[in-house]
Structure formats: C-alpha cells, structure tokens
Short mmCIF file of C-alpha atoms (C1' of nucleotides) in Angstrom, two decimals:
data_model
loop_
_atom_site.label_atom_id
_atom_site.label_comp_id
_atom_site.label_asym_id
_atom_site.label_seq_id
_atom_site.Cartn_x
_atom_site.Cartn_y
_atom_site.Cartn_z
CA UNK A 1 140.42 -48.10 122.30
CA UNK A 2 136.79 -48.37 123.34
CA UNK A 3 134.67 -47.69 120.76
CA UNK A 4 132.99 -50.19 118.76
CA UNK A 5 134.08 -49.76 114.98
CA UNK A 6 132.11 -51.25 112.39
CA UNK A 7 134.83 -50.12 110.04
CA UNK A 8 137.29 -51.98 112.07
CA UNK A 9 137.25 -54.75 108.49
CA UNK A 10 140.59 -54.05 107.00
CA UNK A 11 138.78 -55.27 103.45
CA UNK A 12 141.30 -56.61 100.93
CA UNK A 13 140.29 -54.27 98.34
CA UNK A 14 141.36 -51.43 100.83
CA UNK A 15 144.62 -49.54 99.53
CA UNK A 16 145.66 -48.41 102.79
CA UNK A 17 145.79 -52.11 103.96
CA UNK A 18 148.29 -52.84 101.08
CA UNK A 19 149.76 -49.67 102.16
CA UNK A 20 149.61 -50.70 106.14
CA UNK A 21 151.08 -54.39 105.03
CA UNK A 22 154.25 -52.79 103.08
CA UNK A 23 154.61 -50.32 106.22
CA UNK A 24 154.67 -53.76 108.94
CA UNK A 25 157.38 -54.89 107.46
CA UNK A 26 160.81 -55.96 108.89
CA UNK A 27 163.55 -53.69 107.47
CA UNK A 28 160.87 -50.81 106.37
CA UNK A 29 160.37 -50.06 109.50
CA UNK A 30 163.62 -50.36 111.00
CA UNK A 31 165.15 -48.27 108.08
CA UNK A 32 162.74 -45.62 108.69
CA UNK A 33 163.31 -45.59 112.57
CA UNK A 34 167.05 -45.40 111.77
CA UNK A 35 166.45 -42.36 109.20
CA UNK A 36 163.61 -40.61 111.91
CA UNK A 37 167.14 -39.13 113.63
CA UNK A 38 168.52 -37.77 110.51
CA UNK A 39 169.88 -38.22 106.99
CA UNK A 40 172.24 -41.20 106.54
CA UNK A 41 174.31 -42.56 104.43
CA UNK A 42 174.25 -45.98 102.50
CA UNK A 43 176.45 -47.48 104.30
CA UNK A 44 175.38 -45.43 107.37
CA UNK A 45 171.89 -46.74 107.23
CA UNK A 46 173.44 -50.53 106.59
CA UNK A 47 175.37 -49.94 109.54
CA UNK A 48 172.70 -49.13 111.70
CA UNK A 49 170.01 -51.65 110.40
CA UNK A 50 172.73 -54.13 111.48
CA UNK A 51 172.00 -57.18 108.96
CA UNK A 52 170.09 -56.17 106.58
CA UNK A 53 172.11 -56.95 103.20
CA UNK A 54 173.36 -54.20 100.68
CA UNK A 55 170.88 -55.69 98.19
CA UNK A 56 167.66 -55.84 100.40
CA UNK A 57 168.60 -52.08 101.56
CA UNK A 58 168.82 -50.64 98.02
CA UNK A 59 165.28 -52.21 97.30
CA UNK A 60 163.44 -51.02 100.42
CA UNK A 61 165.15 -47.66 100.11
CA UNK A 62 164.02 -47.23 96.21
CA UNK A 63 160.11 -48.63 97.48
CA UNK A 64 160.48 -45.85 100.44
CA UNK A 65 161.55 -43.32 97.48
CA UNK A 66 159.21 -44.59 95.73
CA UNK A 67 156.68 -43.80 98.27
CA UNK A 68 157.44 -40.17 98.45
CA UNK A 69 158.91 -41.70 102.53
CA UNK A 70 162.48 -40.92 101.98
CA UNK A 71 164.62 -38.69 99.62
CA UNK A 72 167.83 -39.88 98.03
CA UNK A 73 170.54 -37.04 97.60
CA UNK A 74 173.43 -38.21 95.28
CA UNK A 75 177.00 -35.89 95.26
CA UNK A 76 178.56 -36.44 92.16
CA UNK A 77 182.39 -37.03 93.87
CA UNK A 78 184.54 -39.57 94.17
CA UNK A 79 184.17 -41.62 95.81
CA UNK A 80 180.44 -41.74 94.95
CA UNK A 81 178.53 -40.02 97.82
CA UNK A 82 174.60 -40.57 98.68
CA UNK A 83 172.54 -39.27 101.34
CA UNK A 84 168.84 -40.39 101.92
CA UNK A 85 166.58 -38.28 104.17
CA UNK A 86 163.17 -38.48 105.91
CA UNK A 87 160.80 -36.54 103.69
CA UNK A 88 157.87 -34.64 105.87
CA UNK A 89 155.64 -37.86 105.25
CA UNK A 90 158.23 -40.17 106.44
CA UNK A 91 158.60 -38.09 109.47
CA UNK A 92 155.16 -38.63 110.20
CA UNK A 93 155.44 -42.43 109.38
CA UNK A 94 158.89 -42.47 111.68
CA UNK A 95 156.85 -41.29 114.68
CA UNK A 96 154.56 -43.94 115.13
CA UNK A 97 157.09 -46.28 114.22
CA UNK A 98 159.59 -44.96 116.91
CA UNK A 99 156.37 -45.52 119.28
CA UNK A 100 156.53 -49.48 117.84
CA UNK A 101 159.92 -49.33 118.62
CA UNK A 102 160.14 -47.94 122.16
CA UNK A 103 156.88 -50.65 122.46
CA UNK A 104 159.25 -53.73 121.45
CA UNK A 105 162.41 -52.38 123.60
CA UNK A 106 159.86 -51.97 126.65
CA UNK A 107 158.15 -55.39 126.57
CA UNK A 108 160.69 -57.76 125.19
CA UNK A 109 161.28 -58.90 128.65
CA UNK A 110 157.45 -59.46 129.36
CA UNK A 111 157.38 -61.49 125.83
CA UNK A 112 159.70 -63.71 126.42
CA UNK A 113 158.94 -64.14 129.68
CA UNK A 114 155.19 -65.39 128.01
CA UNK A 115 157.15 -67.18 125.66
CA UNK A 116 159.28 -69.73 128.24
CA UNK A 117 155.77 -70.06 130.16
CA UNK A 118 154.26 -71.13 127.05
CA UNK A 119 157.00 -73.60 126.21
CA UNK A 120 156.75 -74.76 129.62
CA UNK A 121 152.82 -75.90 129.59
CA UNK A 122 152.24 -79.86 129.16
CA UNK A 123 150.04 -78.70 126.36
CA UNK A 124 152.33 -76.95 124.16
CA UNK A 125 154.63 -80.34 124.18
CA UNK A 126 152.09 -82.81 123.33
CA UNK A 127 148.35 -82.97 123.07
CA UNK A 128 146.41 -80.10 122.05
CA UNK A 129 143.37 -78.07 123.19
CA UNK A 130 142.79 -78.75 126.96
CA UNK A 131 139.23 -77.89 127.01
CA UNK B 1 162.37 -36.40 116.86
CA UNK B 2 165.35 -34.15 117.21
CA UNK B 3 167.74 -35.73 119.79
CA UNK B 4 170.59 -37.20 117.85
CA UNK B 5 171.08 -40.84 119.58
CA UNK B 6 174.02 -43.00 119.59
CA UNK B 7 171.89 -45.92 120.32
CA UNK B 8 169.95 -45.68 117.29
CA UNK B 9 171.80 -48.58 116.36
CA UNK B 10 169.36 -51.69 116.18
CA UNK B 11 171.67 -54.49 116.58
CA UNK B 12 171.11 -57.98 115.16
CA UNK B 13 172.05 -59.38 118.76
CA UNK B 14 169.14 -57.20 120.54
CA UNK B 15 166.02 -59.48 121.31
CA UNK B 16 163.62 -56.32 121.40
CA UNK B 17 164.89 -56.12 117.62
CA UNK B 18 163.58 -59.74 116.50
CA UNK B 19 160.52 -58.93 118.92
CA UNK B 20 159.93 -55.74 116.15
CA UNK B 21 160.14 -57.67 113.08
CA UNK B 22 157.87 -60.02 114.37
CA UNK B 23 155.26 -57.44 115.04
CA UNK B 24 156.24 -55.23 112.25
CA UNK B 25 154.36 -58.06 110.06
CA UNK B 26 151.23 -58.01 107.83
CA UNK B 27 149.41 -60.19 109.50
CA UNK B 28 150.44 -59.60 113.14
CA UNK B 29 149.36 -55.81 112.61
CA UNK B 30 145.89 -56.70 111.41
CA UNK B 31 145.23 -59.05 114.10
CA UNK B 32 146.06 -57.03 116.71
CA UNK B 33 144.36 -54.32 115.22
CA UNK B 34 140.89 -56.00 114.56
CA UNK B 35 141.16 -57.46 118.64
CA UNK B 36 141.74 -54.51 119.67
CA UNK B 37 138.03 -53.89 119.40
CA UNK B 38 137.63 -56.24 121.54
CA UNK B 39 137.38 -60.71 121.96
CA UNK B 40 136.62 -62.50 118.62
CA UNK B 41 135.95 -65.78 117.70
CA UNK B 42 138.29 -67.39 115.01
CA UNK B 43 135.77 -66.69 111.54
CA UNK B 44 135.39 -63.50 113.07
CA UNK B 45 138.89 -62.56 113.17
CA UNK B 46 138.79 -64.07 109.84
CA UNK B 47 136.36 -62.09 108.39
CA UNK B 48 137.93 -58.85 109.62
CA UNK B 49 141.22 -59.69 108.36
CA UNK B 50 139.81 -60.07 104.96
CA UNK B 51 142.10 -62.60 103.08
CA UNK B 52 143.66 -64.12 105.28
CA UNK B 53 144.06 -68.20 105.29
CA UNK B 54 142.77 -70.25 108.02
CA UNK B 55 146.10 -71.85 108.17
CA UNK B 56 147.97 -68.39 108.58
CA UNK B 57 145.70 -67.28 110.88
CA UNK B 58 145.84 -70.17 113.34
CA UNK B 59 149.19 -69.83 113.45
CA UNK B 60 149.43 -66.05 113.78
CA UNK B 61 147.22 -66.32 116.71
CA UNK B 62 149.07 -68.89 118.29
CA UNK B 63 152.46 -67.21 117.82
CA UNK B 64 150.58 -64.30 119.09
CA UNK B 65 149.27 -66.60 122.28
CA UNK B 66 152.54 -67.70 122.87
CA UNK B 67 154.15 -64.15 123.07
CA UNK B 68 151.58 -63.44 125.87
CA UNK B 69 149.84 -60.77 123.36
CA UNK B 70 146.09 -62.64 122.96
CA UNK B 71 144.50 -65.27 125.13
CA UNK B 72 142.60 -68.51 123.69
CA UNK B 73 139.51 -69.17 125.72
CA UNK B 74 138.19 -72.43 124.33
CA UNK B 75 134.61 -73.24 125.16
CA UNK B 76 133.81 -76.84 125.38
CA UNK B 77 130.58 -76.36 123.42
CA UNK B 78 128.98 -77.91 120.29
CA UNK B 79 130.09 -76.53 117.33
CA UNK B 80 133.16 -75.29 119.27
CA UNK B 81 133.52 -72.17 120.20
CA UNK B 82 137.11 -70.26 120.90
CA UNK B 83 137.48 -66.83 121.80
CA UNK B 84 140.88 -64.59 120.83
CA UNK B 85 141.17 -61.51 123.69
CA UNK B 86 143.88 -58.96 123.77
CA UNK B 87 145.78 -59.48 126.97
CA UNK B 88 147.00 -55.89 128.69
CA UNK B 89 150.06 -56.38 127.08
CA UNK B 90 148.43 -56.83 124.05
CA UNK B 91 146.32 -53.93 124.20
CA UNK B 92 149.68 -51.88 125.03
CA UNK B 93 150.53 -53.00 121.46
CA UNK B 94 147.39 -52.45 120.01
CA UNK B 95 147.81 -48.85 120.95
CA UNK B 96 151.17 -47.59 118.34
CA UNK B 97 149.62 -50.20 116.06
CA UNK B 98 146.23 -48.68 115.89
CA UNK B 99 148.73 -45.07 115.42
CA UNK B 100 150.17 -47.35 112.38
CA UNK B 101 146.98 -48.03 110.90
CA UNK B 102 145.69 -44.50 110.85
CA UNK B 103 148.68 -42.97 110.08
CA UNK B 104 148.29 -45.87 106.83
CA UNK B 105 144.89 -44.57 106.01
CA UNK B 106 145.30 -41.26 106.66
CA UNK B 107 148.40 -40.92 104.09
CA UNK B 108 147.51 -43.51 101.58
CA UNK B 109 146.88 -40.68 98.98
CA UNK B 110 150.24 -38.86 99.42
CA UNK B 111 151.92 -42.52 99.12
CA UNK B 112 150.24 -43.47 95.86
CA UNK B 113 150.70 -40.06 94.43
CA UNK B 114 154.41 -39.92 95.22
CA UNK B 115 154.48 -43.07 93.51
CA UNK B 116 152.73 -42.31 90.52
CA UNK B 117 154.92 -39.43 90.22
CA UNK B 118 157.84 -41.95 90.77
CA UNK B 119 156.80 -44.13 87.79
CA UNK B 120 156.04 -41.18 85.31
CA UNK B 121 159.71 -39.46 85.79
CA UNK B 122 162.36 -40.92 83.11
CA UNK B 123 164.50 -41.65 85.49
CA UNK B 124 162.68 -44.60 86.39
CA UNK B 125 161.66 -46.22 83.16
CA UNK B 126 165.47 -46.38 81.87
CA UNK B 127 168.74 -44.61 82.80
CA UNK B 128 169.46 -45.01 86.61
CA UNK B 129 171.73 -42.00 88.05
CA UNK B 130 170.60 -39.06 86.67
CA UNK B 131 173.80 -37.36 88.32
"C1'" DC C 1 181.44 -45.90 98.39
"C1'" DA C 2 177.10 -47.10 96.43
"C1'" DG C 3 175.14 -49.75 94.20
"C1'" DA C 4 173.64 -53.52 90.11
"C1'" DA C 5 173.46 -58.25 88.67
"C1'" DT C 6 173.21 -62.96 89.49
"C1'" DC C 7 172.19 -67.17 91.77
"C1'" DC C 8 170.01 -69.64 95.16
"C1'" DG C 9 168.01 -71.42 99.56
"C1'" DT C 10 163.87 -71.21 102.46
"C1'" DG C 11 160.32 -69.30 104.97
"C1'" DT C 12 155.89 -67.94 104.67
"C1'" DA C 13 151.68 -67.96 102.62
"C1'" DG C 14 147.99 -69.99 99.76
"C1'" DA C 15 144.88 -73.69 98.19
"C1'" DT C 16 142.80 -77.93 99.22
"C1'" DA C 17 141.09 -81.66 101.84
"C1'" DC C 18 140.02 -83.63 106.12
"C1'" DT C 19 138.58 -83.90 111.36
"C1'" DG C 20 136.81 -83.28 116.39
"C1'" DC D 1 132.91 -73.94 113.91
"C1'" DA D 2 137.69 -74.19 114.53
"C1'" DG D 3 140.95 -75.88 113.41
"C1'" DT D 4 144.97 -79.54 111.36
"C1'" DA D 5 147.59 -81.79 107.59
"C1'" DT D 6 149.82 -81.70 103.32
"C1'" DC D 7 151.62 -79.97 99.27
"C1'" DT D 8 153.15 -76.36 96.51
"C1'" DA D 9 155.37 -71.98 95.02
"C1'" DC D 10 157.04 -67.77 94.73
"C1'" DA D 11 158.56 -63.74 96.77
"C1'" DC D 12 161.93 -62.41 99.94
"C1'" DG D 13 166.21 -62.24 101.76
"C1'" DG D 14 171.25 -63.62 101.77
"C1'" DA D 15 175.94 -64.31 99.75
"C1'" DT D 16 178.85 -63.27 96.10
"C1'" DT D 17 180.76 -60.86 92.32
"C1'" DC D 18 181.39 -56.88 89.56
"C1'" DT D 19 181.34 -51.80 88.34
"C1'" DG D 20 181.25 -46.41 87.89
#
DNA sequence: CAGAATCCGTGTAGATACTG
DNA sequence: CAGTATCTACACGGATTCTG
C-alpha cells in the first residue's frame, strides 16, 4: 500500500470498474459470502442473507450465473429442488469478500464509535467547515 | 474456505452487516481505493474516480468522515484547499478492498466471457427451465 | 419449494446553477 | 477550488400474488 500508482484512475471506460461496481454491491456480496461455505439452496441462501426478498435474490443469483460466479443445479422432483454453487471464479471472488466481511465484523465497533463522535461535534449540528 | 459455519448467517439485526453494505458500494470502494495511495484533494479524488458527481462525492466522503474511515483537513487558504487522508482504520479497509479491485481486474475476462456465453445459450433468449 | 409477474415507493445518483 | 442547493428520474428493492 506504498507505492505510487499512476494507474490508480479507475477510468469510466474501464470494464473491470463496471465489473468492481456490480461486485460492491449489497446483496452480491453477501450472497456470495453465504455461498463461499457451500452450495445452498433457494430458500437456504434467503435464509441466510436474512432480508433480502425472494425477488431481489432470483435477480442477483441469475447476474452471478450470469457471470460465470455461481452455478444453478435444478432436480427435476417435487417439490421443485435447486441448488446454486460457488463456481472456481466465485471461489476466488468469495475470498476477498470473506476478507470484507471479517473487515466489517472486526471494526463495526470502531465505526460507530467514529460515528457518535461525529454526531457529537458542534459542527456536525449546525454551521459548517470550522477552518 | 472449508470450515462449515453455523454463523454464516448474516442477520438483518447485526450492525457489522449494515456496516458491509455500506462499504460494499460503488462509490465507497473507489474512494477508498484511489486514497489509499495516499491524501487527495477533492478534484483529485474526482478525477480518479472518473464519473463521479461532485454532489455524490461530497457526500461519500463525508459519510466516509463520519465513519472514522478518511479525515478532512481543510486549509484556510485562497482558493480553498481540503485534503481527504485515509485514517488507520481506513487504510485497514483499503487493504481487502484493494484485494477486491484486483481480484475485479484480474477476472474481468472470465466474467464477460461467462456472460457472453450466458446470452448466446437458448435458454436465455426464451424458455426458462430447461429441466 | 422455487420462482415469475406485477405494482409501487424511495433512495441514490445525475445535471445544473450558485457561493465562500 | 470545494463545495452546497435544488430538482428530477430511474433503477433498485420490497410486498404481494400466482404458478409449475
């Protein structure tokens, strides 16, 4: 974390950025943390991802299909029976993710600690920069 | 990647949860990202984080401020000045988000030819379940 | 159970104009 | 330069209903 990029311009026109943008995103990531321990369930995964709707799910699954992230594995019983998996890229993408994770658990505390000192400053309440 | 955990369960209650969708967020990824380089200066955050509105931005960074992530150093100069700095916390984020990023550029082909290969099976232009 | 379809509220982002 | 203010809008997510 040293080095001086000159790359370090995440240009517009840069597909991994869209790529990067569609990755930070609420439920993707969570889903994929969820899947990193292995293959779920629908209902399984909605379970887990606690809130996420059974509409929002089936899109963000289909876009992680999609994606080549996760596989979708559907038994032909009854009842209906369908199993979605980590592929080897979303395994990859899960690990990174799981650091994210562990990152949020760890730190929450310090955050909201920042957060109520924040709230607390005279500035934050009315007038703005102290200089 | 191989223990099976019970508490992979990321409940809607759990605080480090809303802490991960915050930072699991376009623009919060970039920013961080870009600072971790080191301090910026608003257009220069700007420019790195090609696209993004001044209004966005100014709030991202104070969002980010508030969560203890970046500092604001304000110099009482003429035209202003303000600096944006990664706090240590901050840089402890920048770390799995820099991961995030690479892993993003590093995969971007196998994503976009998964999903070419998506769109071109039959499956996806017309009848769902191919059972 | 695993979705698809529909409707709808709103948050978040974008463009534009203005200011210290 | 570094923002703020205002307005707009559309994509995103949520609740509900229905089906194979």
């Amino acid at each position: 974390m040293a080095d001086e990029i000159e790359w370090n311009v995440l240009m517009r026109t840069c597909p991994s950025r869209t790529s990067l943008a569609e990755i930070a995103n609420k439920w993707t990531a969570m889903i994929v943390v969820v899947l990193g321990a292995g293959p779920l369930r629908f209902t399984q995964v909605r379970t887990r991802v606690d809130g996420i709707s059974a509409k929002v799910l089936a899109e963000t699954l289909r876009r992680l299909e999609r994606d080549g992230i996760v596989t979708r594995r559907s038994y032909d019983e009854m009842p209906p029976r369908v199993e979605y998996e980590l592929t080897t890229l979303g395994h990859s993408l899960a690990e990174p993710l799981e650091a994210l994770r562990r990152w949020a658990e760890g730190n929450i505390v310090q955050v909201l600690e920042a957060r109520e000192a924040y709230d607390l400053r005279p500035t934050s309440g009315g007038g703005r920069d102290l200089a």
